[in-house]
Short mmCIF file of C-alpha atoms in Angstrom, two decimals:
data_model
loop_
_atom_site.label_atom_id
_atom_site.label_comp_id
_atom_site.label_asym_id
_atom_site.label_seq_id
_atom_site.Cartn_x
_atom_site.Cartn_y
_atom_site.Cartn_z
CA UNK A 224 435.06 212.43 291.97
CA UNK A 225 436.56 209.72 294.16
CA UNK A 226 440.38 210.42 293.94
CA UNK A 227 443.19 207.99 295.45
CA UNK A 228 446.65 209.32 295.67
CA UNK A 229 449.09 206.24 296.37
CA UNK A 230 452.07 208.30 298.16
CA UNK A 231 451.87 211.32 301.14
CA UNK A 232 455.33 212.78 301.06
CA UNK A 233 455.15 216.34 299.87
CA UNK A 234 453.44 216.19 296.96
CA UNK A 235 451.11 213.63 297.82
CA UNK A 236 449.82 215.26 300.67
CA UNK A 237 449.17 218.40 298.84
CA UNK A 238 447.72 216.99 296.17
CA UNK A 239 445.20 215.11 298.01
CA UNK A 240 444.64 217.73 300.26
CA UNK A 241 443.88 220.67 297.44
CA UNK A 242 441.84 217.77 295.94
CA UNK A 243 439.52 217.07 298.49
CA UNK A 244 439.49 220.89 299.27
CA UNK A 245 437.14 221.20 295.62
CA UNK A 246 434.95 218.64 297.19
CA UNK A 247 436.68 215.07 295.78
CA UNK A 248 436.72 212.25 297.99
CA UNK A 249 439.99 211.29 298.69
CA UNK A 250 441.98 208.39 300.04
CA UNK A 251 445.69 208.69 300.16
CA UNK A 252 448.15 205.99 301.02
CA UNK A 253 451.34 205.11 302.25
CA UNK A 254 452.87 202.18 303.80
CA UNK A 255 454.45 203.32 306.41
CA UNK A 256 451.57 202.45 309.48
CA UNK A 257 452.88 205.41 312.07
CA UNK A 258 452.60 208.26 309.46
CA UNK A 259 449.46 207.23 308.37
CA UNK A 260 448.10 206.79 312.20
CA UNK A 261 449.50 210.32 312.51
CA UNK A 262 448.09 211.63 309.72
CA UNK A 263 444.66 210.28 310.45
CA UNK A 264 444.51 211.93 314.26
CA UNK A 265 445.08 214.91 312.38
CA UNK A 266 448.99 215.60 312.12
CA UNK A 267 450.56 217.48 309.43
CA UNK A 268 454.28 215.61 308.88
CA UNK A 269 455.38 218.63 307.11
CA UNK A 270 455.35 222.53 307.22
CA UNK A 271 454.12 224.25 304.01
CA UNK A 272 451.89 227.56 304.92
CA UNK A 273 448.26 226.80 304.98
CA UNK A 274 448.03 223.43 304.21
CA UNK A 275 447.30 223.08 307.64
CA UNK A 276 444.14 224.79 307.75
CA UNK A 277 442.75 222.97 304.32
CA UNK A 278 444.13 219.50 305.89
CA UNK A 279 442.04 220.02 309.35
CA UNK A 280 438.94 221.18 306.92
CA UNK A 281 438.58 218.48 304.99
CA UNK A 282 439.07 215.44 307.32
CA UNK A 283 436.85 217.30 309.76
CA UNK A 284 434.22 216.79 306.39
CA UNK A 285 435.42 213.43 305.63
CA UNK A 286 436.92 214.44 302.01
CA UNK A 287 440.35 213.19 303.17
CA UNK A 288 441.52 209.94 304.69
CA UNK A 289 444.17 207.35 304.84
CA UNK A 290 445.23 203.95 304.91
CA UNK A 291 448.16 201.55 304.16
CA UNK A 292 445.65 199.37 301.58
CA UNK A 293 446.69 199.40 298.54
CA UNK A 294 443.68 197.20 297.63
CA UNK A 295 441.32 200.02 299.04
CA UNK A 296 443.41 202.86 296.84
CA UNK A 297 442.40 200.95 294.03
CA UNK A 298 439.08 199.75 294.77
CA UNK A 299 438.19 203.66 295.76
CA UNK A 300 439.34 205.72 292.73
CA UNK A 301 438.67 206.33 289.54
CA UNK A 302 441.51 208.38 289.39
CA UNK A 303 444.56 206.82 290.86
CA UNK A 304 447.78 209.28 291.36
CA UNK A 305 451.34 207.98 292.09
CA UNK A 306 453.11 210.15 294.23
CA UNK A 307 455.74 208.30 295.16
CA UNK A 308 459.67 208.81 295.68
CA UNK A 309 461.91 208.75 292.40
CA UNK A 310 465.43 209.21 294.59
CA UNK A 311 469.11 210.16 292.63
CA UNK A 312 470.59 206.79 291.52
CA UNK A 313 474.30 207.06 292.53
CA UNK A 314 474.75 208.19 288.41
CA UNK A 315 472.22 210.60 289.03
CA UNK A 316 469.07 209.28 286.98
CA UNK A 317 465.95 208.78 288.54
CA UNK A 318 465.35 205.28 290.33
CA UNK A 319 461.76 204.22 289.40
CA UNK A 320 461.94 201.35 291.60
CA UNK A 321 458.78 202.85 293.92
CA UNK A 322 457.06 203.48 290.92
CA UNK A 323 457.28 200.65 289.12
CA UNK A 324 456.77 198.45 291.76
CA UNK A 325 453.57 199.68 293.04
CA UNK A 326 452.16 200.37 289.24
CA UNK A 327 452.91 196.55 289.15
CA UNK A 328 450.88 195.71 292.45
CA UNK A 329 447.95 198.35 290.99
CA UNK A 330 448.18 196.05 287.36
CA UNK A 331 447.11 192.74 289.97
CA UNK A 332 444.10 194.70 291.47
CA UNK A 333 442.52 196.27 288.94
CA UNK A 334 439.03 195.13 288.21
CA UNK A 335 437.64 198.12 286.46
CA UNK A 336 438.87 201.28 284.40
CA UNK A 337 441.33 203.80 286.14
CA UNK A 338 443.39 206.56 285.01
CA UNK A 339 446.48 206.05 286.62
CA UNK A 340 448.39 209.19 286.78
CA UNK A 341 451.99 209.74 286.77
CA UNK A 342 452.73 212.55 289.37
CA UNK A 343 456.44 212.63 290.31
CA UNK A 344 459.17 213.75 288.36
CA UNK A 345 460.12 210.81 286.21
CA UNK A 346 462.28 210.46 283.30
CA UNK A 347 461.17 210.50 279.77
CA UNK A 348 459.38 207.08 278.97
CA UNK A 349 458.56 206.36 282.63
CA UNK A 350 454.70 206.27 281.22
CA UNK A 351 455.48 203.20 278.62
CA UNK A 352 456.89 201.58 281.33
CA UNK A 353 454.24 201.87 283.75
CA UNK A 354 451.28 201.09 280.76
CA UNK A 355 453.90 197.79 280.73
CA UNK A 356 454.25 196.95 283.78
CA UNK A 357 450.28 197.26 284.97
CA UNK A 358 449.59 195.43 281.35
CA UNK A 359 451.07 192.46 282.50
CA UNK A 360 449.31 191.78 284.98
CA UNK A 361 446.05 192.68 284.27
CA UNK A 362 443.28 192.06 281.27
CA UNK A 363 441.43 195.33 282.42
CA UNK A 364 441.60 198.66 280.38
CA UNK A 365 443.52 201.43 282.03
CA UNK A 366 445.24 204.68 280.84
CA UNK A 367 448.61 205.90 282.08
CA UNK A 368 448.50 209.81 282.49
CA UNK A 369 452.20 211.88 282.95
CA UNK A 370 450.66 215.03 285.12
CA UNK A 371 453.82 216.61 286.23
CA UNK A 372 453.60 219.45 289.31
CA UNK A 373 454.64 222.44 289.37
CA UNK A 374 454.55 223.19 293.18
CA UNK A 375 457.02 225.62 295.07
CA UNK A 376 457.70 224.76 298.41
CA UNK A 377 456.03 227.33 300.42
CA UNK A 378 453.67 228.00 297.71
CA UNK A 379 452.82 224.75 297.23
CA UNK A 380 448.94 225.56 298.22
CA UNK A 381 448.41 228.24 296.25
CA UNK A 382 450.02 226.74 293.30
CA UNK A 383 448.36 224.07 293.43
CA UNK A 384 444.44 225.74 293.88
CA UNK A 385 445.95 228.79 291.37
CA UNK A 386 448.02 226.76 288.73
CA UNK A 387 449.96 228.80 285.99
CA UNK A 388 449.21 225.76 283.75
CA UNK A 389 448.34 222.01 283.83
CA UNK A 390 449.91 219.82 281.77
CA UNK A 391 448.12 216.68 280.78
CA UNK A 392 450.26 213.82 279.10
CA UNK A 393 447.37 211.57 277.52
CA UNK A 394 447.06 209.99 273.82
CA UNK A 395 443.61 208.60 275.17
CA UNK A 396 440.18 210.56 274.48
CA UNK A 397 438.70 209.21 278.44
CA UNK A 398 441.53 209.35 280.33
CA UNK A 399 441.88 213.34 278.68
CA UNK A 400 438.13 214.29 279.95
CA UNK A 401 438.89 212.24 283.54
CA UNK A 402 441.44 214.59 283.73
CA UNK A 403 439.98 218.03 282.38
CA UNK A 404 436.67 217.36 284.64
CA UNK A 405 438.99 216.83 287.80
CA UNK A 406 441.25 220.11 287.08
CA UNK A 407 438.10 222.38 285.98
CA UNK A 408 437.90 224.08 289.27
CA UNK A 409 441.61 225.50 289.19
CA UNK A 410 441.34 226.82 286.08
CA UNK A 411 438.19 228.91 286.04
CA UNK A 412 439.99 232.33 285.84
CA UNK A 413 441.29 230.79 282.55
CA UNK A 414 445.08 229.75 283.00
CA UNK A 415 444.86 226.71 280.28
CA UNK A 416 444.73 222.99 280.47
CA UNK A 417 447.64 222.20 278.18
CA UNK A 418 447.62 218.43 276.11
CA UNK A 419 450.43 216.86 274.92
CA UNK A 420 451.33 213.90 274.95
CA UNK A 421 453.02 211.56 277.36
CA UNK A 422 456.75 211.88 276.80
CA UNK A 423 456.86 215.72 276.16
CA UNK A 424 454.70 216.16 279.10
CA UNK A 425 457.81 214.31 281.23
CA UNK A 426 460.20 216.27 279.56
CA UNK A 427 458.44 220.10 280.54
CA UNK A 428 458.72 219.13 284.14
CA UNK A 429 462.97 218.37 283.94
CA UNK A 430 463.34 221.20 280.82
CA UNK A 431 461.22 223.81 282.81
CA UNK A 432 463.32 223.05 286.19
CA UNK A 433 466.52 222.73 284.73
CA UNK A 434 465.91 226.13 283.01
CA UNK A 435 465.39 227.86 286.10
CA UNK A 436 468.47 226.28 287.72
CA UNK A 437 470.59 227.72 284.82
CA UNK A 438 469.17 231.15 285.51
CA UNK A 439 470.24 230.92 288.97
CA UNK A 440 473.34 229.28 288.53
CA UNK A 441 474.09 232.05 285.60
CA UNK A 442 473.44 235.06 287.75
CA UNK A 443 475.82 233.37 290.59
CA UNK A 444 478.27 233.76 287.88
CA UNK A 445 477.81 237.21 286.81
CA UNK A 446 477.89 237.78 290.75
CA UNK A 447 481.32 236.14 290.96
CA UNK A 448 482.27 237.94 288.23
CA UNK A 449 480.87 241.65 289.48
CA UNK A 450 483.34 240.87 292.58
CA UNK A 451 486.39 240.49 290.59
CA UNK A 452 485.61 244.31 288.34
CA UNK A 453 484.04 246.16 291.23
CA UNK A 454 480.30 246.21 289.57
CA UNK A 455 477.25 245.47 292.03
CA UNK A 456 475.50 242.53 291.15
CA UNK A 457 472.36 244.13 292.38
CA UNK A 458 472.31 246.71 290.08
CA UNK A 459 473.21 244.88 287.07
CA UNK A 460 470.25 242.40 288.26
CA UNK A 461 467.41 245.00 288.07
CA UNK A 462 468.53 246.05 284.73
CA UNK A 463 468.23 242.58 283.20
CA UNK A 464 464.96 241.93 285.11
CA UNK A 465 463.47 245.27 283.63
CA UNK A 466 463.99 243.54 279.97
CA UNK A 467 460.32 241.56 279.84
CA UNK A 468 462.74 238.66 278.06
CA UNK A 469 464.22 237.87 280.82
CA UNK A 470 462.01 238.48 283.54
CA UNK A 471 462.63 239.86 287.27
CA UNK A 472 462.28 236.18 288.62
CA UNK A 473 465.36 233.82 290.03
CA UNK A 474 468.08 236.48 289.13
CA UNK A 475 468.94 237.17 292.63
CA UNK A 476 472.47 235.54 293.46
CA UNK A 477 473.43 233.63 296.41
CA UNK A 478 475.11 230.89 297.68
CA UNK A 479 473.65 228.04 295.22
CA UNK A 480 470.22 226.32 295.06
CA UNK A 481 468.81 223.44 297.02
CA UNK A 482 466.10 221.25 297.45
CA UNK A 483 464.30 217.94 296.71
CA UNK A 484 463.94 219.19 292.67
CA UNK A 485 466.54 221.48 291.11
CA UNK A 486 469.79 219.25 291.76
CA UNK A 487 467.80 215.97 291.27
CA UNK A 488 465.47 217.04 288.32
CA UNK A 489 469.01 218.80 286.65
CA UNK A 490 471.15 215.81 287.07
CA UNK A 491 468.13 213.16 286.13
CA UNK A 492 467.68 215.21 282.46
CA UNK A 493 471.69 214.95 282.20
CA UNK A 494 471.58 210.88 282.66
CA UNK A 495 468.69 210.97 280.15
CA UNK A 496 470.62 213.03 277.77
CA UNK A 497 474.01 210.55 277.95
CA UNK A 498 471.91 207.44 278.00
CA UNK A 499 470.48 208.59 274.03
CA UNK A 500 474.05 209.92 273.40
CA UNK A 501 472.85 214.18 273.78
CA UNK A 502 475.35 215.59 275.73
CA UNK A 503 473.89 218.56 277.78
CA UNK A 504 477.47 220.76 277.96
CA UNK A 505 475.35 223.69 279.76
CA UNK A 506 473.83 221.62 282.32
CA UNK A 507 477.03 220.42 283.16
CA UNK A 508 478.20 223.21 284.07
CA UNK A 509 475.31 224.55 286.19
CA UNK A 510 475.77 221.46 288.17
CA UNK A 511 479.51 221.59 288.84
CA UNK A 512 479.25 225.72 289.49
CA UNK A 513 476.43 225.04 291.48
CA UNK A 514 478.59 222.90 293.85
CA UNK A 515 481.47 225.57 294.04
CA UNK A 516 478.63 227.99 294.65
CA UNK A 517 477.35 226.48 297.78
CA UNK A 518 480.61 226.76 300.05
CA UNK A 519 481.89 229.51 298.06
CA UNK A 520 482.11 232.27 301.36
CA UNK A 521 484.49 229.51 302.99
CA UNK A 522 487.63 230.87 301.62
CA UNK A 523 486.48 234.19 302.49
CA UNK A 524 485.75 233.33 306.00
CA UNK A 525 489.22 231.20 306.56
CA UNK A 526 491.11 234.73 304.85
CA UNK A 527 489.15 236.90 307.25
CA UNK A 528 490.54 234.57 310.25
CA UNK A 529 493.61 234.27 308.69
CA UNK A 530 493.27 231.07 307.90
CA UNK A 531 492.43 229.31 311.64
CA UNK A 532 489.04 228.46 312.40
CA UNK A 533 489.79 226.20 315.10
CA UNK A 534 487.78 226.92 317.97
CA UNK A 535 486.13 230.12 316.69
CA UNK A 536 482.70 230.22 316.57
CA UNK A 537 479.66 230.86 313.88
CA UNK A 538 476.61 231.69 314.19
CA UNK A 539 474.37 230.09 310.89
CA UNK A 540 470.36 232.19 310.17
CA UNK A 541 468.62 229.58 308.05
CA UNK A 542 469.27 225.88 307.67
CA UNK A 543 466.33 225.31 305.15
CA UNK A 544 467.04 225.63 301.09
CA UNK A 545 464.79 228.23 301.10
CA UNK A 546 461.98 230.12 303.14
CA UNK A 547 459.19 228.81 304.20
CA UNK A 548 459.80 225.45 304.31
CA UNK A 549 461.79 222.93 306.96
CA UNK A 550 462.99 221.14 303.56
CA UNK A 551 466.88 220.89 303.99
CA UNK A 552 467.51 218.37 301.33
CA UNK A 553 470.60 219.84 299.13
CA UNK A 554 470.36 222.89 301.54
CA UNK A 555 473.60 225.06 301.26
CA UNK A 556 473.89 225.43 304.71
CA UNK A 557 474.53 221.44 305.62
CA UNK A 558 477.50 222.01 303.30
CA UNK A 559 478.63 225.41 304.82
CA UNK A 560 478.25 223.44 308.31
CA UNK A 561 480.27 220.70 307.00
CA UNK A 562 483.55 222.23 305.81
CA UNK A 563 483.10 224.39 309.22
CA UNK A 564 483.01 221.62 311.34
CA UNK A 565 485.83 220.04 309.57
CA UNK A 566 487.86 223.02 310.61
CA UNK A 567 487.42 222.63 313.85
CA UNK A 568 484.86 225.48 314.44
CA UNK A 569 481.86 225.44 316.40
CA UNK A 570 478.45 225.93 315.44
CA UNK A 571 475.32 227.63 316.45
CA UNK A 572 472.13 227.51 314.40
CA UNK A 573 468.76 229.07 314.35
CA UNK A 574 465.96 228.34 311.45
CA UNK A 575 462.57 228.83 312.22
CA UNK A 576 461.24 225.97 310.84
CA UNK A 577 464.08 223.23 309.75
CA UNK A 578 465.83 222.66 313.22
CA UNK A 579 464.36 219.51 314.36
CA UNK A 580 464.88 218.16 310.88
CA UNK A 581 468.87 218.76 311.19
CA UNK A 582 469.07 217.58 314.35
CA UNK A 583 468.00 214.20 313.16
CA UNK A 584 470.87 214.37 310.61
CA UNK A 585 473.39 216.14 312.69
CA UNK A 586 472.71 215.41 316.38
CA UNK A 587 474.49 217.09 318.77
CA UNK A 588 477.67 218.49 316.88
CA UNK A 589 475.88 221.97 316.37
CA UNK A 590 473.94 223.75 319.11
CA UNK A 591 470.32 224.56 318.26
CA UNK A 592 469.14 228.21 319.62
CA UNK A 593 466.24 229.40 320.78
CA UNK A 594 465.98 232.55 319.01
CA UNK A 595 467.67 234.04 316.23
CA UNK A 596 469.75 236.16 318.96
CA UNK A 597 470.77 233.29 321.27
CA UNK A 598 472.56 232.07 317.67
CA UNK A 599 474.85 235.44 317.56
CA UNK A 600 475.65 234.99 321.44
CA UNK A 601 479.17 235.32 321.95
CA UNK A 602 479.97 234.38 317.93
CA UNK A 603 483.06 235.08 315.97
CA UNK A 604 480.79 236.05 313.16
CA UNK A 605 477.33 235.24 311.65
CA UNK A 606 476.68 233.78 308.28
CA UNK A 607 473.39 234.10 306.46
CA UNK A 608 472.48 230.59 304.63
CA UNK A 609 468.20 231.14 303.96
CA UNK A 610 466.44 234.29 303.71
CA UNK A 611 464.02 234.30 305.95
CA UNK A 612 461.70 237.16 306.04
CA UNK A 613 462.66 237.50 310.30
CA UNK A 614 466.42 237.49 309.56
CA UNK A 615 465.88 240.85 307.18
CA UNK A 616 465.13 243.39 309.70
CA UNK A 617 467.01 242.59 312.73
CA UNK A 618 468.15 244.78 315.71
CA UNK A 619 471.53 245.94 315.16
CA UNK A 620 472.06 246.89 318.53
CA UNK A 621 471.00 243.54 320.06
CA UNK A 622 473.79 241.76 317.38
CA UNK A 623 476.41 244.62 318.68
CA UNK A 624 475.54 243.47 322.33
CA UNK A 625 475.69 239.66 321.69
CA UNK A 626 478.30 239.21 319.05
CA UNK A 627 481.62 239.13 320.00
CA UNK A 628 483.30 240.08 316.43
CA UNK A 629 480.91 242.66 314.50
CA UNK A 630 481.32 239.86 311.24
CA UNK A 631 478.16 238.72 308.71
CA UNK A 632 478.94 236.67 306.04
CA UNK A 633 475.88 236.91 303.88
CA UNK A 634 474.84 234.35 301.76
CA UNK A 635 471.59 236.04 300.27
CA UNK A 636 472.44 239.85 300.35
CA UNK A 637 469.52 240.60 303.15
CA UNK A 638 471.15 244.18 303.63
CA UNK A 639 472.11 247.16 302.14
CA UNK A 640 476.06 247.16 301.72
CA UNK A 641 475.85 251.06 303.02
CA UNK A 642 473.88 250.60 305.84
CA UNK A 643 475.19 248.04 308.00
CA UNK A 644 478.45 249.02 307.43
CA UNK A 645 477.32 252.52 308.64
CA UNK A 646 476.41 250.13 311.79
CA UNK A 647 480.37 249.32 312.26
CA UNK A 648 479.93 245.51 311.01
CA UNK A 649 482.26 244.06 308.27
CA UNK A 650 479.95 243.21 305.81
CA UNK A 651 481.04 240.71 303.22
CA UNK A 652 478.19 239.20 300.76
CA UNK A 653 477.61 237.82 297.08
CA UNK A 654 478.45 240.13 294.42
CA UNK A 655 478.71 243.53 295.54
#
């Protein structure tokens, strides 16, 4: 099928890219001239394991190129996706300006059928409004789709190519069998194709995210709470998760959630909820604990050093929201690195993949390391922000050699409490 996906941020670009990867021809577009001259010599503006490989593969075979026509997007698919940005308005619900605007310039060059397909996050409605907006402008038929994703960052390929579930939004007959002919591929071990229609498909994407928010955000609670009676957050963890109810899955406590979805997508469904008068008391909550959770081993740190951070210094693992990604959007550590610098401390910082991206935010107020050791070098203490599979099974001795107080604040609970404090290091983490 000839696919156009108007949008290559990070679902955009894996979108198109697991698209052309089942042999669609695909044209994705973006305005912006430099990333799409980057993109076309073969440059991948983002890390997400193994898109890489399935980008290079599929340009090499001439499945997957790019432009900055709109007019050509149009002209070249019979399935159009929107991909595009749907940033927190300062009340928190979703601006649809990018949307809207380019579903109108899509309404002025459409000449023949298209299913145009709704793939960000948008609120409930936001496929009425785009059926208006193209209707207006055009006499041709068209069909507005809500396909929400479901794509973890550093899973995002194999989430994509493996879905759980799709969920198609459609009331129309053709735009339903565009849509089941394009997906057949990724669902031949039998995960389903799931129909609704438009405005509960909209919803599942905000309910299903906000949901899994809560879950973190309640365990982060119970962990707070297993610090204050002496229980181990741990164990109480693996009992729950044993209870097929529940689930083992995002019940491990930490130092809050992050990322381009969870705050947005949980704030967004909040608006929603107080613009049709339902007031959403529990996501309320998960939003303001969710903030307290995020800076939450500050106190701890300022009580350990008596309450002068001036001049000391910290060495911060992980700057990314989560591993596996160089996505720092929301990421706890930007806030731990704020209310440190605003004590005067100094910084050093190590993250494997989401350096160069705080640099461009930061600059030169922290200093970037070139290993995970040349971060500890000399350091009042380390703090663990991301749980990077490197930072789990570190040398002990090297940190004794380097560090110049034998101090880990951990944000994720990497090690066991026993253990390192069998290795002489204070030891404080989340829960236990």
């Amino acid at each position: 099928m000839k696919i156009s996906v108007v949008g290559t941020g990070y679902v955009g670009l894996v979108t198109g890219t697991c698209l052309a990867e089942t042999g669609n021809d695909v044209l994705c577009i973006d305005i912006d001239e430099n990333k799409v001259k980057s993109l076309q010599e073969g440059k991948v503006p983002i890390y997400e394991p193994h898109l890489d490989i399935l980008f290079e593969r599929n340009i090499k075979a001439n499945r997957l190129e790019f432009s900055t026509s709109l007019e050509e997007g149009v002209n070249h698919g019979e399935i159009i996706f929107l991909a595009l940005p749907t940033p927190e308005d300062e009340d928190g619900a979703a601006d649809l300006s990018y949307v809207l605007g380019v579903a109108k310039n899509v309404g002025k060059l459409l000449n023949t059928y298209k299913v145009i397909v709704d793939k960000s996050t948008v609120p409930v409605g936001t496929a009425n409004k785009v059926t208006e907006v193209i209707a207006n402008e055009t006499d041709v038929n068209f069909d507005v789709v809500s396909n929400p994703e479901f794509l973890r960052e550093g899973f995002a390929v194999d989430d994509f190519l493996k879905p759980e579930r799709i969920i198609i939004g459609s009331s129309s007959e053709r735009a339903i069998a565009f849509m089941k002919k394009l997906y057949k591929p990724f669902v031949r071990s039998g995960n389903p194709i799931i129909i609704m229609d438009e405005r509960s498909a909209e919803l599942t994407k905000y309910a299903a995210n906000s949901f899994l928010a809560t879950k973190i955000t309640f365990m982060n609670e119970i962990a707070n709470f297993c610090e204050k009676v002496g229980a181990d957050v741990d164990k109480v963890r693996v009992g729950m998760g044993t209870d097929s109810r529940i689930g083992k899955r995002f019940l491990f406590p930490g130092i809050g959630y992050g990322g381009s979805c969870f705050p947005k997508d949980v704030k967004a469904l909040r608006k929603s909820g107080q613009d049709v008068g339902c007031k959403f008391d529990i996501l309320e909550s998960v939003i303001n604990v969710n903030d307290t959770q995020k800076t939450i081993l500050i106190p701890r740190i300022e009580a350990f050093f008596e309450n002068n951070l001036s001049e000391k210094t910290f060495g911060i693992w992980g700057l990314a929201f989560k591993p596996e990604t160089d996505d720092i959007r929301e990421a706890p550590a930007l806030y731990m690195i704020e209310e440190l610098l605003n004590k005067g401390a100094k910084i050093k910082v190590f993250d494997p993949e989401a350096m160069p991206n705080v640099k461009k935010k930061l600059g030169n107020k922290l200093y970037y390391a070139e290993s995970m050791y040349d971060a500890v070098d000399g350091v009042d203490a380390l703090i663990i922000c991301t749980e990077w599979s490197i930072f789990r099974t570190p040398d002990f001795n090297k940190l004794k050699s380097k560090m110049k107080n034998l101090v880990i604040f951990d944000g994720r609970n990497l090690y066991d409490v026993k253990d390192i404090e069998n290795e002489g290091f204070y030891y404080s983490s989340i829960g236990r």
